[in-house]
Amino acid sequence: MIKHIEISDSNLRNKIKNAEICFGGNQKLKIYGTLKCSSGKRMKRENRVFFLSEDEAQKNGFRPCGHCMKIEYLNWKNGLI
């Protein structure tokens, strides 16, 4: 897990370009989603964290976003994850 406030913008862009970061999350709400999610783009920088994989996000106690990851969210909600 990488906190947005602890990484420079250029380093962040490089990690996204090199597929080292694939998901973003809200540290306070414990929700993760895709980097293109409109909900994720509105969150405050100090609450934003990044993950390499869904597995990493789930191991850190995050749940899928209901907007950009509808199927994964429904599976989580129904207890399948």
Tab-separated table of N, CA and C in Angstrom:
chain	number	residue	atom	x	y	z
A	1	MET	N	0.851	-1.175	0.000
A	1	MET	CA	0.000	0.000	0.000
A	1	MET	C	0.895	1.236	0.000
A	2	ILE	N	0.618	2.138	-0.911
A	2	ILE	CA	1.377	3.378	-1.036
A	2	ILE	C	0.432	4.549	-0.762
A	3	LYS	N	0.785	5.399	0.179
A	3	LYS	CA	-0.039	6.577	0.470
A	3	LYS	C	0.289	7.676	-0.537
A	4	HIS	N	-0.734	8.352	-1.016
A	4	HIS	CA	-0.549	9.394	-2.022
A	4	HIS	C	0.305	10.543	-1.501
A	5	ILE	N	0.160	10.874	-0.242
A	5	ILE	CA	0.930	12.001	0.305
A	5	ILE	C	2.406	11.666	0.477
A	6	GLU	N	2.771	10.370	0.353
A	6	GLU	CA	4.161	9.959	0.536
A	6	GLU	C	4.893	9.698	-0.776
A	7	ILE	N	4.272	10.012	-1.921
A	7	ILE	CA	4.884	9.736	-3.215
A	7	ILE	C	4.777	10.991	-4.088
A	8	SER	N	5.815	11.266	-4.846
A	8	SER	CA	5.782	12.442	-5.725
A	8	SER	C	4.893	12.152	-6.937
A	9	ASP	N	4.391	13.201	-7.559
A	9	ASP	CA	3.520	13.040	-8.719
A	9	ASP	C	4.224	12.341	-9.880
A	10	SER	N	5.485	12.675	-10.120
A	10	SER	CA	6.214	12.043	-11.227
A	10	SER	C	6.470	10.562	-10.945
A	11	ASN	N	6.807	10.243	-9.710
A	11	ASN	CA	7.010	8.844	-9.333
A	11	ASN	C	5.702	8.061	-9.441
A	12	LEU	N	4.604	8.690	-9.048
A	12	LEU	CA	3.285	8.066	-9.150
A	12	LEU	C	2.938	7.766	-10.605
A	13	ARG	N	3.142	8.745	-11.488
A	13	ARG	CA	2.853	8.533	-12.918
A	13	ARG	C	3.685	7.386	-13.485
A	14	ASN	N	4.954	7.315	-13.104
A	14	ASN	CA	5.817	6.236	-13.578
A	14	ASN	C	5.328	4.873	-13.095
A	15	LYS	N	4.908	4.795	-11.844
A	15	LYS	CA	4.420	3.525	-11.303
A	15	LYS	C	3.122	3.099	-11.989
A	16	ILE	N	2.254	4.050	-12.307
A	16	ILE	CA	1.021	3.725	-13.017
A	16	ILE	C	1.351	3.269	-14.431
A	17	LYS	N	2.243	3.967	-15.107
A	17	LYS	CA	2.639	3.623	-16.470
A	17	LYS	C	3.273	2.233	-16.532
A	18	ASN	N	4.056	1.868	-15.508
A	18	ASN	CA	4.733	0.570	-15.459
A	18	ASN	C	3.877	-0.525	-14.829
A	19	ALA	N	2.601	-0.233	-14.588
A	19	ALA	CA	1.637	-1.175	-13.996
A	19	ALA	C	2.052	-1.647	-12.603
A	20	GLU	N	2.768	-0.807	-11.871
A	20	GLU	CA	3.110	-1.107	-10.487
A	20	GLU	C	1.985	-0.668	-9.551
A	21	ILE	N	1.104	0.184	-10.057
A	21	ILE	CA	-0.088	0.627	-9.328
A	21	ILE	C	-1.275	0.414	-10.256
A	22	CYS	N	-2.261	-0.362	-9.791
A	22	CYS	CA	-3.416	-0.668	-10.634
A	22	CYS	C	-4.746	-0.260	-9.995
A	23	PHE	N	-4.740	-0.056	-8.677
A	23	PHE	CA	-5.967	0.290	-7.966
A	23	PHE	C	-5.694	1.411	-6.975
A	24	GLY	N	-6.739	2.188	-6.702
A	24	GLY	CA	-6.660	3.247	-5.713
A	24	GLY	C	-7.707	3.020	-4.648
A	25	GLY	N	-7.495	3.596	-3.476
A	25	GLY	CA	-8.449	3.405	-2.400
A	25	GLY	C	-8.541	4.595	-1.476
A	26	ASN	N	-9.601	4.590	-0.680
A	26	ASN	CA	-9.809	5.617	0.330
A	26	ASN	C	-9.454	5.011	1.680
A	27	GLN	N	-8.410	5.536	2.289
A	27	GLN	CA	-7.899	4.981	3.534
A	27	GLN	C	-8.906	5.082	4.675
A	28	LYS	N	-9.672	6.151	4.736
A	28	LYS	CA	-10.635	6.324	5.824
A	28	LYS	C	-11.850	5.418	5.656
A	29	LEU	N	-12.358	5.302	4.416
A	29	LEU	CA	-13.561	4.512	4.171
A	29	LEU	C	-13.269	3.039	3.911
A	30	LYS	N	-11.985	2.708	3.670
A	30	LYS	CA	-11.562	1.331	3.377
A	30	LYS	C	-12.259	0.782	2.131
A	31	ILE	N	-12.280	1.607	1.056
A	31	ILE	CA	-12.858	1.220	-0.229
A	31	ILE	C	-11.775	1.346	-1.284
A	32	TYR	N	-11.693	0.371	-2.203
A	32	TYR	CA	-10.739	0.462	-3.311
A	32	TYR	C	-11.473	0.310	-4.637
A	33	GLY	N	-10.881	0.865	-5.691
A	33	GLY	CA	-11.478	0.770	-7.019
A	33	GLY	C	-10.442	1.021	-8.098
A	34	THR	N	-10.927	1.118	-9.327
A	34	THR	CA	-10.034	1.358	-10.451
A	34	THR	C	-9.525	2.790	-10.408
A	35	LEU	N	-8.448	3.045	-11.119
A	35	LEU	CA	-7.873	4.387	-11.141
A	35	LEU	C	-8.726	5.366	-11.945
A	36	LYS	N	-9.640	4.871	-12.765
A	36	LYS	CA	-10.494	5.732	-13.585
A	36	LYS	C	-11.844	6.036	-12.935
A	37	CYS	N	-12.079	5.546	-11.752
A	37	CYS	CA	-13.365	5.726	-11.073
A	37	CYS	C	-13.610	7.194	-10.732
A	38	SER	N	-14.790	7.682	-11.074
A	38	SER	CA	-15.123	9.083	-10.794
A	38	SER	C	-15.220	9.348	-9.293
A	39	SER	N	-15.643	8.365	-8.526
A	39	SER	CA	-15.708	8.534	-7.071
A	39	SER	C	-14.308	8.654	-6.485
A	40	GLY	N	-13.397	7.851	-6.982
A	40	GLY	CA	-12.023	7.876	-6.489
A	40	GLY	C	-11.301	9.164	-6.825
A	41	LYS	N	-11.636	9.748	-7.954
A	41	LYS	CA	-10.976	10.987	-8.360
A	41	LYS	C	-11.381	12.166	-7.484
A	42	ARG	N	-12.522	12.063	-6.792
A	42	ARG	CA	-12.996	13.158	-5.950
A	42	ARG	C	-12.454	13.124	-4.527
A	43	MET	N	-11.824	12.036	-4.126
A	43	MET	CA	-11.379	11.935	-2.735
A	43	MET	C	-10.178	12.840	-2.451
A	44	LYS	N	-10.013	13.169	-1.211
A	44	LYS	CA	-8.902	14.018	-0.793
A	44	LYS	C	-7.593	13.263	-0.918
A	45	ARG	N	-6.563	13.987	-1.283
A	45	ARG	CA	-5.229	13.407	-1.472
A	45	ARG	C	-4.734	12.695	-0.213
A	46	GLU	N	-4.980	13.263	0.960
A	46	GLU	CA	-4.484	12.654	2.198
A	46	GLU	C	-5.193	11.341	2.548
A	47	ASN	N	-6.348	11.075	1.931
A	47	ASN	CA	-7.071	9.820	2.173
A	47	ASN	C	-6.762	8.756	1.122
A	48	ARG	N	-6.095	9.133	0.034
A	48	ARG	CA	-5.894	8.237	-1.110
A	48	ARG	C	-4.676	7.339	-0.912
A	49	VAL	N	-4.866	6.053	-1.209
A	49	VAL	CA	-3.783	5.072	-1.191
A	49	VAL	C	-3.835	4.286	-2.500
A	50	PHE	N	-2.736	3.610	-2.823
A	50	PHE	CA	-2.647	2.863	-4.074
A	50	PHE	C	-2.212	1.432	-3.805
A	51	PHE	N	-2.676	0.519	-4.677
A	51	PHE	CA	-2.373	-0.900	-4.551
A	51	PHE	C	-1.935	-1.473	-5.892
A	52	LEU	N	-1.127	-2.521	-5.840
A	52	LEU	CA	-0.708	-3.238	-7.032
A	52	LEU	C	-1.821	-4.166	-7.513
A	53	SER	N	-2.570	-4.752	-6.574
A	53	SER	CA	-3.585	-5.738	-6.959
A	53	SER	C	-4.798	-5.667	-6.038
A	54	GLU	N	-5.870	-6.317	-6.474
A	54	GLU	CA	-7.064	-6.417	-5.639
A	54	GLU	C	-6.754	-7.206	-4.380
A	55	ASP	N	-5.949	-8.239	-4.532
A	55	ASP	CA	-5.573	-9.083	-3.400
A	55	ASP	C	-4.888	-8.259	-2.310
A	56	GLU	N	-3.983	-7.375	-2.716
A	56	GLU	CA	-3.296	-6.517	-1.751
A	56	GLU	C	-4.290	-5.611	-1.027
A	57	ALA	N	-5.245	-5.057	-1.770
A	57	ALA	CA	-6.249	-4.182	-1.162
A	57	ALA	C	-7.098	-4.952	-0.152
A	58	GLN	N	-7.527	-6.148	-0.531
A	58	GLN	CA	-8.360	-6.955	0.365
A	58	GLN	C	-7.591	-7.392	1.601
A	59	LYS	N	-6.307	-7.692	1.456
A	59	LYS	CA	-5.496	-8.080	2.609
A	59	LYS	C	-5.333	-6.925	3.587
A	60	ASN	N	-5.445	-5.681	3.092
A	60	ASN	CA	-5.366	-4.506	3.949
A	60	ASN	C	-6.728	-4.097	4.497
A	61	GLY	N	-7.761	-4.918	4.264
A	61	GLY	CA	-9.079	-4.673	4.833
A	61	GLY	C	-9.980	-3.761	4.028
A	62	PHE	N	-9.685	-3.566	2.741
A	62	PHE	CA	-10.494	-2.704	1.887
A	62	PHE	C	-11.552	-3.531	1.160
A	63	ARG	N	-12.686	-2.901	0.845
A	63	ARG	CA	-13.747	-3.553	0.080
A	63	ARG	C	-13.842	-2.920	-1.303
A	64	PRO	N	-14.413	-3.634	-2.290
A	64	PRO	CA	-14.538	-3.083	-3.650
A	64	PRO	C	-15.511	-1.907	-3.713
A	65	CYS	N	-15.269	-1.010	-4.651
A	65	CYS	CA	-16.126	0.150	-4.896
A	65	CYS	C	-17.427	-0.299	-5.568
A	66	GLY	N	-18.536	0.261	-5.135
A	66	GLY	CA	-19.833	-0.072	-5.721
A	66	GLY	C	-20.088	0.592	-7.055
A	67	HIS	N	-19.285	1.583	-7.426
A	67	HIS	CA	-19.488	2.279	-8.700
A	67	HIS	C	-18.704	1.649	-9.840
A	68	CYS	N	-17.409	1.483	-9.674
A	68	CYS	CA	-16.562	1.022	-10.775
A	68	CYS	C	-16.316	-0.484	-10.759
A	69	MET	N	-16.662	-1.149	-9.662
A	69	MET	CA	-16.427	-2.593	-9.550
A	69	MET	C	-17.705	-3.274	-9.064
A	70	LYS	N	-18.777	-3.110	-9.821
A	70	LYS	CA	-20.109	-3.560	-9.389
A	70	LYS	C	-20.172	-5.054	-9.078
A	71	ILE	N	-19.611	-5.886	-9.941
A	71	ILE	CA	-19.670	-7.338	-9.731
A	71	ILE	C	-18.895	-7.734	-8.472
A	72	GLU	N	-17.676	-7.195	-8.340
A	72	GLU	CA	-16.863	-7.497	-7.162
A	72	GLU	C	-17.539	-6.989	-5.893
A	73	TYR	N	-18.177	-5.809	-5.979
A	73	TYR	CA	-18.880	-5.257	-4.823
A	73	TYR	C	-20.040	-6.156	-4.411
A	74	LEU	N	-20.823	-6.623	-5.390
A	74	LEU	CA	-21.948	-7.503	-5.075
A	74	LEU	C	-21.471	-8.817	-4.473
A	75	ASN	N	-20.373	-9.358	-4.983
A	75	ASN	CA	-19.797	-10.576	-4.399
A	75	ASN	C	-19.366	-10.326	-2.962
A	76	TRP	N	-18.741	-9.171	-2.702
A	76	TRP	CA	-18.320	-8.823	-1.345
A	76	TRP	C	-19.549	-8.667	-0.439
A	77	LYS	N	-20.562	-7.984	-0.936
A	77	LYS	CA	-21.770	-7.721	-0.165
A	77	LYS	C	-22.498	-9.017	0.199
A	78	ASN	N	-22.476	-9.970	-0.726
A	78	ASN	CA	-23.142	-11.259	-0.494
A	78	ASN	C	-22.259	-12.257	0.235
A	79	GLY	N	-21.071	-11.817	0.657
A	79	GLY	CA	-20.196	-12.672	1.441
A	79	GLY	C	-19.388	-13.673	0.637
A	80	LEU	N	-19.269	-13.458	-0.662
A	80	LEU	CA	-18.539	-14.406	-1.496
A	80	LEU	C	-17.050	-14.124	-1.543
A	81	ILE	N	-16.645	-12.951	-1.060
A	81	ILE	CA	-15.211	-12.616	-1.033
A	81	ILE	C	-14.737	-12.722	0.399
